[in-house]
Short mmCIF file of C-alpha atoms and ligand atoms in Angstrom, two decimals:
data_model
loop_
_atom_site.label_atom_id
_atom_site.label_comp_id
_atom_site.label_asym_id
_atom_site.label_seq_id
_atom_site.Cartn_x
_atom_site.Cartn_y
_atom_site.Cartn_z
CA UNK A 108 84.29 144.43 97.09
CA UNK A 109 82.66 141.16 98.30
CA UNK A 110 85.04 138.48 97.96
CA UNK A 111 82.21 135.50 98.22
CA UNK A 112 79.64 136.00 96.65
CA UNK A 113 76.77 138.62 96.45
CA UNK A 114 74.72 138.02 99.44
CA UNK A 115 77.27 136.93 102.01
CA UNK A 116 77.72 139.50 104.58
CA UNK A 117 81.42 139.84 104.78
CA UNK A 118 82.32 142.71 102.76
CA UNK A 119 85.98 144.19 102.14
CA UNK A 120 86.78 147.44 101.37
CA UNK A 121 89.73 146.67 98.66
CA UNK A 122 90.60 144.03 96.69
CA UNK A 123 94.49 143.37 97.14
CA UNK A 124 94.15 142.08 100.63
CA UNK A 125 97.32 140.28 102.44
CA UNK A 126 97.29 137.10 103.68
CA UNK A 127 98.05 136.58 106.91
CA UNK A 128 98.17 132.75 109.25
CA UNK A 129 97.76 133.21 112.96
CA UNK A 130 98.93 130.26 114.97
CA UNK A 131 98.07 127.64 113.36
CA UNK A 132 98.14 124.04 113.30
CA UNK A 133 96.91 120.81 111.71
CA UNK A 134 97.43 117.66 112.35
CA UNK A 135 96.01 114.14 111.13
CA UNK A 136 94.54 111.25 112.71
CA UNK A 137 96.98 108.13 111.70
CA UNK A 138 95.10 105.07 113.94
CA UNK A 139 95.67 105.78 117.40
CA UNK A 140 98.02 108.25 117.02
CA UNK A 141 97.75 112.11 115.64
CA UNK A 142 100.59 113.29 113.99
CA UNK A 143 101.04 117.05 113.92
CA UNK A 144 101.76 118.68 110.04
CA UNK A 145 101.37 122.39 111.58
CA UNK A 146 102.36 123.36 114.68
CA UNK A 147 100.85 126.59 116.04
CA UNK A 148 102.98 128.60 113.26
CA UNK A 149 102.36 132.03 111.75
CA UNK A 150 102.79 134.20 108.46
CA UNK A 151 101.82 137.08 107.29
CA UNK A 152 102.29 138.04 103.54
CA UNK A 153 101.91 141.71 102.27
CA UNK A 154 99.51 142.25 99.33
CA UNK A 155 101.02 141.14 95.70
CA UNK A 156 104.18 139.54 97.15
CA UNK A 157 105.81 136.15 95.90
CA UNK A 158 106.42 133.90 98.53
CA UNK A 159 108.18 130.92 98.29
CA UNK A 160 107.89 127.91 101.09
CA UNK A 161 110.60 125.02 100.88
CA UNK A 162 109.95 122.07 102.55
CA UNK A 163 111.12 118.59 101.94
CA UNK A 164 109.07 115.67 101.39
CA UNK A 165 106.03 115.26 103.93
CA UNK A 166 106.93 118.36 105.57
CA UNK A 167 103.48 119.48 104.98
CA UNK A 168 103.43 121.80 101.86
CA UNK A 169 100.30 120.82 100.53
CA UNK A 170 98.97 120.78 103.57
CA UNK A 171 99.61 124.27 103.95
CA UNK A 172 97.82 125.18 100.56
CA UNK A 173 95.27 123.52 101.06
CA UNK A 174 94.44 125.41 104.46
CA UNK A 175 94.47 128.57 103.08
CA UNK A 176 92.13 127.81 99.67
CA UNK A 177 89.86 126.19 102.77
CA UNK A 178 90.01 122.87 101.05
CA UNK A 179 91.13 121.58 104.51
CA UNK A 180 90.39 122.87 108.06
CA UNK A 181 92.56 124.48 110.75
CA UNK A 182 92.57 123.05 113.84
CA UNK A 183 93.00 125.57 115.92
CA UNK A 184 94.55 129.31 114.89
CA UNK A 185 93.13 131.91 111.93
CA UNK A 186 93.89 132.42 108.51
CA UNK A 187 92.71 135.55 106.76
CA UNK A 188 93.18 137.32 103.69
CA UNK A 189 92.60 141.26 103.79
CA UNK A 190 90.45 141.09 106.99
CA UNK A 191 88.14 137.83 105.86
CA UNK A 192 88.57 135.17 107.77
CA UNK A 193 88.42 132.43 106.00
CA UNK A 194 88.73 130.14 108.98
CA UNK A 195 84.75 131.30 110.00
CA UNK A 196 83.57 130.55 106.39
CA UNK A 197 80.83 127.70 105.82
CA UNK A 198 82.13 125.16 103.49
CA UNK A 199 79.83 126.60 100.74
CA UNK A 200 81.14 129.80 101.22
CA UNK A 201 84.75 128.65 101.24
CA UNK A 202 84.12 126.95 97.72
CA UNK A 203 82.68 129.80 96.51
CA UNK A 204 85.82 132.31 97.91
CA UNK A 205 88.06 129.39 96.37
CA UNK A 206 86.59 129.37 92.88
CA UNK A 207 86.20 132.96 92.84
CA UNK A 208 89.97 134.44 94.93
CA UNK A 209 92.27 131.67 93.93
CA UNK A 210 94.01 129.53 90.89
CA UNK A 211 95.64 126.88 91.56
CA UNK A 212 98.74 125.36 89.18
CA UNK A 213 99.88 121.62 90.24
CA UNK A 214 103.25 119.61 89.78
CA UNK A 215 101.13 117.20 87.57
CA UNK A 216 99.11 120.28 86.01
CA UNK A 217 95.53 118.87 86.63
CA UNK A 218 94.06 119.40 83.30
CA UNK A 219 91.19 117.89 82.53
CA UNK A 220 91.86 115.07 80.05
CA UNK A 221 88.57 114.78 77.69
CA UNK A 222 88.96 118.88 77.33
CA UNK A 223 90.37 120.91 74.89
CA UNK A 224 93.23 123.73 75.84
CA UNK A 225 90.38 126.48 75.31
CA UNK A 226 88.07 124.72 77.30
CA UNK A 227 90.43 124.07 80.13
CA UNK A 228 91.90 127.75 80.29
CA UNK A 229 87.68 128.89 80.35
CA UNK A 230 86.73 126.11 83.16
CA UNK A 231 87.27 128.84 86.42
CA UNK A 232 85.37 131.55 83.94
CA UNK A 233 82.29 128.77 83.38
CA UNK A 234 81.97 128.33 87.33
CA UNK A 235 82.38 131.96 88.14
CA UNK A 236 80.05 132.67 85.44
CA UNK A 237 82.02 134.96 83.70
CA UNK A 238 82.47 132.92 80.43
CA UNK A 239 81.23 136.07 78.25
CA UNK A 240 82.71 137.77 75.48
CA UNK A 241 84.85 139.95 77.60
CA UNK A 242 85.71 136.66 79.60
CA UNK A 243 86.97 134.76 76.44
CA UNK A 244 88.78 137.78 75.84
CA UNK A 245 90.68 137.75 78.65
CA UNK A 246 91.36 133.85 77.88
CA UNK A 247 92.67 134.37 74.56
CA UNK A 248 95.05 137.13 75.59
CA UNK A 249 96.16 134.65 78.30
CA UNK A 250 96.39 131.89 75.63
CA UNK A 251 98.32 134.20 73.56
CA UNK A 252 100.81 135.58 76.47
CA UNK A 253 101.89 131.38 77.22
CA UNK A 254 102.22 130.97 73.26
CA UNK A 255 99.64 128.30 73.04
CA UNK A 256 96.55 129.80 71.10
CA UNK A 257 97.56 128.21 67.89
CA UNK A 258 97.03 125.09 70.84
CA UNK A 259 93.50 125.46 71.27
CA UNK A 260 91.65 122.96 69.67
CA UNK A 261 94.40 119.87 70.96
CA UNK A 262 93.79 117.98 74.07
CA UNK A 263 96.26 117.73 76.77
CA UNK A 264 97.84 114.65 76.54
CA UNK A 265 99.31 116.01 73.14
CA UNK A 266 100.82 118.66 74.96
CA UNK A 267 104.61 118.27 76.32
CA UNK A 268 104.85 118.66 80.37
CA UNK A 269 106.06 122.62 80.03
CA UNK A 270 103.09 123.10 77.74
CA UNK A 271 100.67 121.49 79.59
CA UNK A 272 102.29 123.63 82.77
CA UNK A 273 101.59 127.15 79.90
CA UNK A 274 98.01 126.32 80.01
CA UNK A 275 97.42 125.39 83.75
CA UNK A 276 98.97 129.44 84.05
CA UNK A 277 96.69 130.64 81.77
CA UNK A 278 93.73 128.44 83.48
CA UNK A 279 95.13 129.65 87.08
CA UNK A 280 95.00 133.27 86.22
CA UNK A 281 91.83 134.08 83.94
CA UNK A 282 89.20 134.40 86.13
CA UNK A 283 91.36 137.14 87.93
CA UNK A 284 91.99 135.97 91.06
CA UNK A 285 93.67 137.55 93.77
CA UNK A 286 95.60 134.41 94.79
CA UNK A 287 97.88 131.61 92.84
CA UNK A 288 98.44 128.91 94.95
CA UNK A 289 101.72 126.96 92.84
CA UNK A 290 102.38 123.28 94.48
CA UNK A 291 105.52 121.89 93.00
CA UNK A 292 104.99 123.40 89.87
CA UNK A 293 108.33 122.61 88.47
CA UNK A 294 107.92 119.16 90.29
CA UNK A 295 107.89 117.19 86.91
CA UNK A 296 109.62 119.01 84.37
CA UNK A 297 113.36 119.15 83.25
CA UNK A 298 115.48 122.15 84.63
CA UNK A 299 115.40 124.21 81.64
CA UNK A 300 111.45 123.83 81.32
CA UNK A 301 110.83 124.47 84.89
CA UNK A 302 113.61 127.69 84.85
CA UNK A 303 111.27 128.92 81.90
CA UNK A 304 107.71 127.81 83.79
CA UNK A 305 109.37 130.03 87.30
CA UNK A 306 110.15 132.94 84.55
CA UNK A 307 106.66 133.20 83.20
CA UNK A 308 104.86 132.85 86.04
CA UNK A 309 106.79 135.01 88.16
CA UNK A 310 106.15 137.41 85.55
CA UNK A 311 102.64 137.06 84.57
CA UNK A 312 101.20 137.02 88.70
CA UNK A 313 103.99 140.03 89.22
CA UNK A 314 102.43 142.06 85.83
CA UNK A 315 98.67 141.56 87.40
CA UNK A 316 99.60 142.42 91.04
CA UNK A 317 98.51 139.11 92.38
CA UNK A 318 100.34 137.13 95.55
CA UNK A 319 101.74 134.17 94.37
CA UNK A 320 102.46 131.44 96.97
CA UNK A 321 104.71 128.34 95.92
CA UNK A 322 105.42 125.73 97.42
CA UNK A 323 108.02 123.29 96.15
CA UNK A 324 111.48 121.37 97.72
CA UNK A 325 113.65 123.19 95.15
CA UNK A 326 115.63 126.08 96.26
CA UNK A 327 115.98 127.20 92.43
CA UNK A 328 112.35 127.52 91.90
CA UNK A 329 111.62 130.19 94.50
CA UNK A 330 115.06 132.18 93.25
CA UNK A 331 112.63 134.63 91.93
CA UNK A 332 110.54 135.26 95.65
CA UNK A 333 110.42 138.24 97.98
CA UNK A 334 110.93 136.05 101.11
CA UNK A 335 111.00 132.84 101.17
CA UNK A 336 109.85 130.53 104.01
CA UNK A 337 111.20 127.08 105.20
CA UNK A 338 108.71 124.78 106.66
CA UNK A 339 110.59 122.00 109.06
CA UNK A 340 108.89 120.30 111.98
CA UNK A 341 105.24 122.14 111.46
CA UNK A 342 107.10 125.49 111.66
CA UNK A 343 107.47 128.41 109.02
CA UNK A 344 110.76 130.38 109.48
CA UNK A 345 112.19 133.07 107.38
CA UNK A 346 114.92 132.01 105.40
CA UNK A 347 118.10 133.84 106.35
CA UNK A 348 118.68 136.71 103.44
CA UNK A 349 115.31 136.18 102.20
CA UNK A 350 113.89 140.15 103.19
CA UNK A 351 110.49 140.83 105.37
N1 LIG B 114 94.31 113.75 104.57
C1 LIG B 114 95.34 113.29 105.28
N2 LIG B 114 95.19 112.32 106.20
C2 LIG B 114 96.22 111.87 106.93
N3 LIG B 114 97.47 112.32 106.82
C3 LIG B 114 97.71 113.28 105.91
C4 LIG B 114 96.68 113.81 105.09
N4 LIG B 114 97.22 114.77 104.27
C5 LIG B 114 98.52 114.80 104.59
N5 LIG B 114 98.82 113.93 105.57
C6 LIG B 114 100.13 113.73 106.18
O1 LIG B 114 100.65 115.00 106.51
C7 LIG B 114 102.05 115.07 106.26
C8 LIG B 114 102.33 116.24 105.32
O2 LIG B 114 101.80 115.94 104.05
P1 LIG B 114 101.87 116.94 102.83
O3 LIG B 114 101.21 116.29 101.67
O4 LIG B 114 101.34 118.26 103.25
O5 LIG B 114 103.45 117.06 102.61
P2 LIG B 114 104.27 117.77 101.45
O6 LIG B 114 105.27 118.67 102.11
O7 LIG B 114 103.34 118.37 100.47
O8 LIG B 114 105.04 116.54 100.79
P3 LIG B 114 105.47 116.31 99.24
O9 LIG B 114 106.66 117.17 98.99
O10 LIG B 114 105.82 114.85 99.21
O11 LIG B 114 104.30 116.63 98.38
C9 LIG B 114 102.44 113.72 105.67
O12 LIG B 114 103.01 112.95 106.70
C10 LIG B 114 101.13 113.13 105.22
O13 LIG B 114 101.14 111.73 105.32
MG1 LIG B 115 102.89 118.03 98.49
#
């Protein structure tokens, strides 16, 4: 299994890796001063495992997303999912791992506003290439499985927050990634919404054996996790009770 594309060298022999962050640390530039997000911290998640980070505001959640889907760089340390280092990619070949290993669901669900539901949920199948019969397929099962497919044709902003948060799980998983990557998903919906958003997706990432990792400030959202993480002063820790 190549987990790039077809003629980059760094081939894998399966495809439900783990994930695995090896000292590392960030930090940003603010004038004069660098302010350190990460601080030479490490994590190691087995293959098709939920885990949960909780962090409060500025603690550096995103942060720590966007490191490992390569959308920003380490400083110093490794991050690697099943044996790929992803820290020695080219930035081409970290877009292309991105589009291709990971979906991504957002507190303010990122649709795109001038698309339909359909062609929002087949966006990560258009630029993997895979928008094919099979491909729509899969789409329309997924559309189906969030209760939306009667949805299809209406644009997003007609679509209540938890709605709009059913498609971005269909969108995240149909190009069958071995990743989600969940940042404050429940961020800007009511309790009962975001209880039922947690339930789905917990489900539907557990049911296709991928690793989920969420991020998010509320303990109630990551109830569902094998282990969850806290992230305080650039360092992971395991959260007492939550199991290795
Ligand atoms: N591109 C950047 N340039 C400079 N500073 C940044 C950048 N991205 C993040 N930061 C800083 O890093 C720290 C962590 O930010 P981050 O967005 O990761 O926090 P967070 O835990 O996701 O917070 P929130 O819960 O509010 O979303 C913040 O102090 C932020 O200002
Ligand atoms: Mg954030």
């Amino acid at each position: 299994m190549n987990f790039v594309t077809g003629n980059v060298k760094t081939e894998l022999s399966s495809a439900n890796g783990f994930i695995c962050l090896k000292q590392v640390s960030k930090s940003y530039l603010e004038g004069e001063t660098r302010r350190a997000v990460l601080r030479d911290t490490s994590l190691c998640i087995a293959k098709e495992q939920f885990v949960a980070v909780l962090g409060k505001s500025g603690a550096g959640k995103t942060t720590l997303l966007n490191l490992i889907s390569g959308i920003d760089r380490v400083d110093s340390g490794e991050i690697s999912i099943n044996g790929l280092s992803l820290t020695a990619l080219t930035d081409h070949e970290s877009t292309l791992f991105r589009r291709k290993n990971i979906g991504f669901i957002f507190q303010f669900f990122n649709l795109i506003p001038t698309l339909t539901v359909w062609e929002n949920v087949v966006m990560p199948l258009e630029l993997n290439g895979l928008c094919n019969e099979a491909g729509r397929k899969v789409a329309e099962a997924l559309l189906r499985e969030v209760g939306l497919f009667d949805r299809k044709r209406t644009y997003p902003d007609r679509l209540s927050g938890g709605e709009q948060q059913r498609v971005s799980i269909a969108r995240a998983l149909v190009h069958d990634p071995m990743l989600v990557l969940a940042d404050e998903p429940t961020g800007n919906l009511d309790e009962e919404t975001g209880d039922a958003i947690m339930v789905l997706l917990n489900r539907m990432t557990r049911q296709r054996g991928k690793n989920l990792i969420l991020v998010t400030h509320s303990a109630e959202a990551a109830r569902a996790a094998d282990q969850v993480y806290e992230l305080h002063e650039g360092r992971l820790t395991l959260r007492e009770g939550s199991w290795a």
